[in-house]
PDB file of C-alpha atoms in Angstrom:
ATOM      1  CA  MET X 128      63.310 -80.473 110.805  1.00  0.00           C
ATOM      2  CA  SER X 129      60.295 -81.548 108.882  1.00  0.00           C
ATOM      3  CA  ILE X 130      57.836 -79.487 110.890  1.00  0.00           C
ATOM      4  CA  VAL X 131      59.894 -76.266 110.391  1.00  0.00           C
ATOM      5  CA  PHE X 132      59.894 -77.129 106.456  1.00  0.00           C
ATOM      6  CA  TYR X 133      56.122 -77.560 106.473  1.00  0.00           C
ATOM      7  CA  ILE X 134      55.424 -74.184 108.436  1.00  0.00           C
ATOM      8  CA  SER X 135      57.738 -72.641 106.003  1.00  0.00           C
ATOM      9  CA  GLU X 136      55.998 -74.052 103.114  1.00  0.00           C
ATOM     10  CA  VAL X 137      52.540 -72.892 104.416  1.00  0.00           C
ATOM     11  CA  LEU X 138      54.010 -69.435 105.081  1.00  0.00           C
ATOM     12  CA  ILE X 139      55.259 -69.180 101.564  1.00  0.00           C
ATOM     13  CA  TYR X 140      52.011 -70.329 100.034  1.00  0.00           C
ATOM     14  CA  LEU X 141      49.967 -67.900 102.146  1.00  0.00           C
ATOM     15  CA  THR X 142      52.250 -65.025 101.089  1.00  0.00           C
ATOM     16  CA  PHE X 143      51.612 -65.844  97.312  1.00  0.00           C
ATOM     17  CA  LEU X 144      47.952 -66.054  97.737  1.00  0.00           C
ATOM     18  CA  LYS X 145      47.356 -62.404  97.989  1.00  0.00           C
ATOM     19  CA  THR X 146      49.258 -61.382  94.981  1.00  0.00           C
ATOM     20  CA  LYS X 147      47.942 -61.193  91.347  1.00  0.00           C
ATOM     21  CA  ASP X 148      49.691 -63.308  88.731  1.00  0.00           C
ATOM     22  CA  MET X 149      51.851 -65.112  91.311  1.00  0.00           C
ATOM     23  CA  LYS X 150      54.146 -61.887  91.470  1.00  0.00           C
ATOM     24  CA  ILE X 151      56.242 -62.067  94.699  1.00  0.00           C
ATOM     25  CA  SER X 152      54.452 -60.541  97.453  1.00  0.00           C
ATOM     26  CA  THR X 153      55.910 -57.535  99.448  1.00  0.00           C
ATOM     27  CA  GLU X 154      55.855 -59.495 102.542  1.00  0.00           C
ATOM     28  CA  PHE X 155      58.011 -62.355 101.059  1.00  0.00           C
ATOM     29  CA  TYR X 156      60.362 -59.953  99.279  1.00  0.00           C
ATOM     30  CA  ASN X 157      61.166 -58.001 102.436  1.00  0.00           C
ATOM     31  CA  GLY X 158      61.131 -61.154 104.555  1.00  0.00           C
ATOM     32  CA  SER X 159      63.789 -62.613 101.962  1.00  0.00           C
ATOM     33  CA  ILE X 160      65.729 -59.445 102.500  1.00  0.00           C
ATOM     34  CA  ILE X 161      65.799 -59.972 106.232  1.00  0.00           C
ATOM     35  CA  PHE X 162      66.857 -63.487 105.696  1.00  0.00           C
ATOM     36  CA  PHE X 163      69.690 -62.384 103.359  1.00  0.00           C
ATOM     37  CA  THR X 164      71.116 -59.676 105.478  1.00  0.00           C
ATOM     38  CA  ILE X 165      70.925 -61.899 108.659  1.00  0.00           C
ATOM     39  CA  GLY X 166      72.696 -64.658 106.694  1.00  0.00           C
ATOM     40  CA  VAL X 167      75.460 -62.340 105.357  1.00  0.00           C
ATOM     41  CA  TYR X 168      75.848 -60.749 108.798  1.00  0.00           C
ATOM     42  CA  PHE X 169      76.332 -64.101 110.751  1.00  0.00           C
ATOM     43  CA  MET X 170      78.517 -65.396 107.978  1.00  0.00           C
ATOM     44  CA  LEU X 171      80.581 -62.368 108.242  1.00  0.00           C
ATOM     45  CA  MET X 172      80.677 -62.780 112.287  1.00  0.00           C
ATOM     46  CA  TYR X 173      81.648 -66.509 111.502  1.00  0.00           C
ATOM     47  CA  VAL X 174      84.582 -65.838 109.200  1.00  0.00           C
ATOM     48  CA  LEU X 175      85.923 -62.968 111.297  1.00  0.00           C
ATOM     49  CA  GLY X 176      85.738 -65.062 114.601  1.00  0.00           C
ATOM     50  CA  PHE X 177      83.055 -63.143 116.357  1.00  0.00           C
ATOM     51  CA  SER X 178      80.436 -65.790 116.267  1.00  0.00           C
ATOM     52  CA  ASP X 179      80.857 -66.249 119.943  1.00  0.00           C
ATOM     53  CA  VAL X 180      80.152 -62.729 121.041  1.00  0.00           C
ATOM     54  CA  VAL X 181      76.644 -62.604 122.328  1.00  0.00           C
ATOM     55  CA  TYR X 182      76.073 -58.882 122.088  1.00  0.00           C
ATOM     56  CA  LEU X 183      76.807 -58.838 118.379  1.00  0.00           C
ATOM     57  CA  ARG X 184      74.067 -61.366 117.863  1.00  0.00           C
ATOM     58  CA  LEU X 185      71.560 -58.942 119.112  1.00  0.00           C
ATOM     59  CA  VAL X 186      72.295 -56.707 116.194  1.00  0.00           C
ATOM     60  CA  ASN X 187      70.144 -59.027 113.839  1.00  0.00           C
ATOM     61  CA  VAL X 188      67.008 -57.295 115.163  1.00  0.00           C
ATOM     62  CA  LEU X 189      67.878 -53.997 113.265  1.00  0.00           C
ATOM     63  CA  PHE X 190      67.559 -56.119 110.072  1.00  0.00           C
ATOM     64  CA  VAL X 191      64.148 -57.273 111.033  1.00  0.00           C
ATOM     65  CA  PHE X 192      63.140 -53.686 111.746  1.00  0.00           C
ATOM     66  CA  TYR X 193      64.512 -52.504 108.362  1.00  0.00           C
ATOM     67  CA  GLY X 194      62.341 -55.295 106.433  1.00  0.00           C
ATOM     68  CA  VAL X 195      59.252 -54.660 108.446  1.00  0.00           C
ATOM     69  CA  ASN X 196      59.721 -50.954 108.037  1.00  0.00           C
ATOM     70  CA  ARG X 197      60.095 -51.303 104.279  1.00  0.00           C
ATOM     71  CA  THR X 198      56.948 -53.440 103.970  1.00  0.00           C
ATOM     72  CA  ILE X 199      54.873 -50.742 105.885  1.00  0.00           C
ATOM     73  CA  GLN X 200      56.375 -48.025 103.646  1.00  0.00           C
ATOM     74  CA  THR X 201      55.550 -49.856 100.481  1.00  0.00           C
ATOM     75  CA  ASN X 202      51.948 -50.520 101.717  1.00  0.00           C
ATOM     76  CA  LEU X 203      51.402 -46.882 102.478  1.00  0.00           C
ATOM     77  CA  ALA X 204      52.941 -45.785  99.068  1.00  0.00           C
ATOM     78  CA  GLU X 205      50.408 -48.159  97.454  1.00  0.00           C
ATOM     79  CA  GLY X 206      47.556 -46.650  99.390  1.00  0.00           C
ATOM     80  CA  LYS X 207      47.060 -49.496 101.799  1.00  0.00           C
ATOM     81  CA  LYS X 208      46.177 -47.622 104.940  1.00  0.00           C
ATOM     82  CA  ASN X 209      44.133 -50.155 106.968  1.00  0.00           C
ATOM     83  CA  PHE X 210      45.804 -50.768 110.539  1.00  0.00           C
ATOM     84  CA  VAL X 211      44.984 -54.406 110.675  1.00  0.00           C
ATOM     85  CA  TYR X 212      46.120 -55.147 107.019  1.00  0.00           C
ATOM     86  CA  ASN X 213      49.415 -53.569 107.628  1.00  0.00           C
ATOM     87  CA  ALA X 214      49.843 -55.166 111.219  1.00  0.00           C
ATOM     88  CA  VAL X 215      49.311 -58.636 109.577  1.00  0.00           C
ATOM     89  CA  SER X 216      51.535 -57.545 106.598  1.00  0.00           C
ATOM     90  CA  ALA X 217      54.392 -56.468 109.060  1.00  0.00           C
ATOM     91  CA  MET X 218      54.055 -59.671 110.950  1.00  0.00           C
ATOM     92  CA  MET X 219      54.095 -61.845 107.883  1.00  0.00           C
ATOM     93  CA  THR X 220      57.232 -60.107 106.664  1.00  0.00           C
ATOM     94  CA  SER X 221      59.057 -60.668 109.981  1.00  0.00           C
ATOM     95  CA  LEU X 222      57.783 -64.182 110.144  1.00  0.00           C
ATOM     96  CA  VAL X 223      59.149 -65.180 106.810  1.00  0.00           C
ATOM     97  CA  GLY X 224      62.512 -63.671 107.649  1.00  0.00           C
ATOM     98  CA  ILE X 225      62.765 -65.773 110.691  1.00  0.00           C
ATOM     99  CA  PHE X 226      61.583 -69.024 109.277  1.00  0.00           C
ATOM    100  CA  LEU X 227      63.938 -68.648 106.395  1.00  0.00           C
ATOM    101  CA  SER X 228      66.718 -67.845 108.871  1.00  0.00           C
ATOM    102  CA  ILE X 229      65.994 -70.680 111.140  1.00  0.00           C
ATOM    103  CA  LEU X 230      65.884 -73.040 108.180  1.00  0.00           C
ATOM    104  CA  GLY X 231      69.222 -71.575 107.074  1.00  0.00           C
ATOM    105  CA  LEU X 232      70.654 -72.185 110.443  1.00  0.00           C
ATOM    106  CA  ILE X 233      69.498 -75.742 110.505  1.00  0.00           C
ATOM    107  CA  ILE X 234      71.201 -76.360 106.949  1.00  0.00           C
ATOM    108  CA  PHE X 235      74.329 -74.706 108.142  1.00  0.00           C
ATOM    109  CA  SER X 236      74.450 -76.462 111.370  1.00  0.00           C
ATOM    110  CA  TYR X 237      74.150 -79.860 109.791  1.00  0.00           C
ATOM    111  CA  ILE X 238      76.927 -78.827 107.090  1.00  0.00           C
ATOM    112  CA  LYS X 239      79.278 -77.898 109.873  1.00  0.00           C
ATOM    113  CA  GLY X 240      78.679 -81.145 112.003  1.00  0.00           C
ATOM    114  CA  GLY X 241      75.108 -81.189 113.343  1.00  0.00           C
ATOM    115  CA  ASP X 242      74.786 -81.530 117.056  1.00  0.00           C
ATOM    116  CA  ALA X 243      78.513 -81.239 117.613  1.00  0.00           C
ATOM    117  CA  TYR X 244      78.619 -77.748 115.784  1.00  0.00           C
ATOM    118  CA  VAL X 245      75.641 -76.513 117.916  1.00  0.00           C
ATOM    119  CA  GLN X 246      77.614 -77.394 121.221  1.00  0.00           C
ATOM    120  CA  THR X 247      80.062 -74.809 120.144  1.00  0.00           C
ATOM    121  CA  LEU X 248      77.379 -72.104 119.864  1.00  0.00           C
ATOM    122  CA  SER X 249      76.165 -70.053 122.726  1.00  0.00           C
ATOM    123  CA  THR X 250      74.160 -71.574 125.400  1.00  0.00           C
ATOM    124  CA  THR X 251      72.734 -68.366 126.692  1.00  0.00           C
ATOM    125  CA  PHE X 252      69.475 -68.733 124.884  1.00  0.00           C
ATOM    126  CA  LEU X 253      66.434 -70.464 126.471  1.00  0.00           C
ATOM    127  CA  PHE X 254      68.246 -73.320 127.897  1.00  0.00           C
ATOM    128  CA  GLY X 255      71.782 -74.582 128.760  1.00  0.00           C
ATOM    129  CA  GLY X 256      73.264 -78.079 128.556  1.00  0.00           C
ATOM    130  CA  ASN X 257      73.649 -79.896 125.300  1.00  0.00           C
ATOM    131  CA  PRO X 258      70.990 -79.198 122.869  1.00  0.00           C
ATOM    132  CA  SER X 259      70.516 -80.763 119.439  1.00  0.00           C
ATOM    133  CA  VAL X 260      70.254 -78.749 116.249  1.00  0.00           C
ATOM    134  CA  ILE X 261      66.485 -79.002 116.340  1.00  0.00           C
ATOM    135  CA  ALA X 262      66.081 -78.024 120.036  1.00  0.00           C
ATOM    136  CA  TYR X 263      68.450 -75.196 119.409  1.00  0.00           C
ATOM    137  CA  SER X 264      66.475 -74.153 116.366  1.00  0.00           C
ATOM    138  CA  PHE X 265      63.131 -74.329 118.104  1.00  0.00           C
ATOM    139  CA  SER X 266      64.549 -72.267 120.978  1.00  0.00           C
ATOM    140  CA  LEU X 267      65.674 -69.545 118.400  1.00  0.00           C
ATOM    141  CA  LEU X 268      62.301 -69.811 116.577  1.00  0.00           C
ATOM    142  CA  PHE X 269      60.269 -69.105 119.692  1.00  0.00           C
ATOM    143  CA  GLU X 270      62.813 -66.245 120.453  1.00  0.00           C
ATOM    144  CA  GLY X 271      62.352 -65.049 116.787  1.00  0.00           C
ATOM    145  CA  ILE X 272      58.497 -65.074 117.041  1.00  0.00           C
ATOM    146  CA  ALA X 273      58.632 -63.075 120.283  1.00  0.00           C
ATOM    147  CA  SER X 274      60.951 -60.540 118.494  1.00  0.00           C
ATOM    148  CA  SER X 275      58.599 -60.306 115.505  1.00  0.00           C
ATOM    149  CA  VAL X 276      55.578 -59.527 117.508  1.00  0.00           C
ATOM    150  CA  ILE X 277      57.675 -56.691 119.293  1.00  0.00           C
ATOM    151  CA  VAL X 278      59.114 -55.457 116.210  1.00  0.00           C
ATOM    152  CA  THR X 279      55.704 -55.287 114.629  1.00  0.00           C
ATOM    153  CA  MET X 280      54.183 -53.465 117.583  1.00  0.00           C
ATOM    154  CA  LEU X 281      57.058 -50.726 117.685  1.00  0.00           C
ATOM    155  CA  ILE X 282      56.697 -50.219 113.853  1.00  0.00           C
ATOM    156  CA  MET X 283      52.957 -50.086 114.001  1.00  0.00           C
ATOM    157  CA  LEU X 284      53.278 -47.519 116.834  1.00  0.00           C
ATOM    158  CA  TYR X 285      55.749 -45.628 114.880  1.00  0.00           C
ATOM    159  CA  TRP X 286      53.603 -45.298 111.663  1.00  0.00           C
ATOM    160  CA  ASN X 287      50.330 -45.064 113.760  1.00  0.00           C
ATOM    161  CA  ASN X 288      49.480 -41.513 112.356  1.00  0.00           C
ATOM    162  CA  GLN X 289      49.451 -42.799 108.871  1.00  0.00           C
ATOM    163  CA  PHE X 290      46.631 -45.140 109.204  1.00  0.00           C
ATOM    164  CA  LYS X 291      42.823 -44.541 108.695  1.00  0.00           C
ATOM    165  CA  ALA X 292      40.895 -44.219 111.922  1.00  0.00           C
ATOM    166  CA  ASP X 293      37.693 -46.087 112.269  1.00  0.00           C
TER     167      ASP X 293
END
């Protein structure tokens, strides 16, 4: 759990570096929106009893698309049309959302019973067996990072004609 905490702290520090007067950066704000919407969605699924339906868990990628697309739209509206800047900004947005979501999952899992709760979750991710909270979270972290790269690439391709050519 401590490594996830340190990584998220570094990520938060880096997102605040590029702002003036310590105003919340676009990346952190939209990453927080991703975290909030994923959290509300999964809590709603939990309350309604659909948390074991694997296909409904895939809907969370739509929230990542929304947050990343919002960051690119904000950057373009502010006149930031550099492709590399926007790609890094989009990736930072999705990573903030993923790291906060994994941190939320860890906290929620320990509140619900720790490793015993994780045993009730789907085993269709990176491995089967009896994962611990941390092992389960790391598998979701790697899955989230991979989906962040894919979402960033797709959004950048969608907005490609808006960026300055070299």
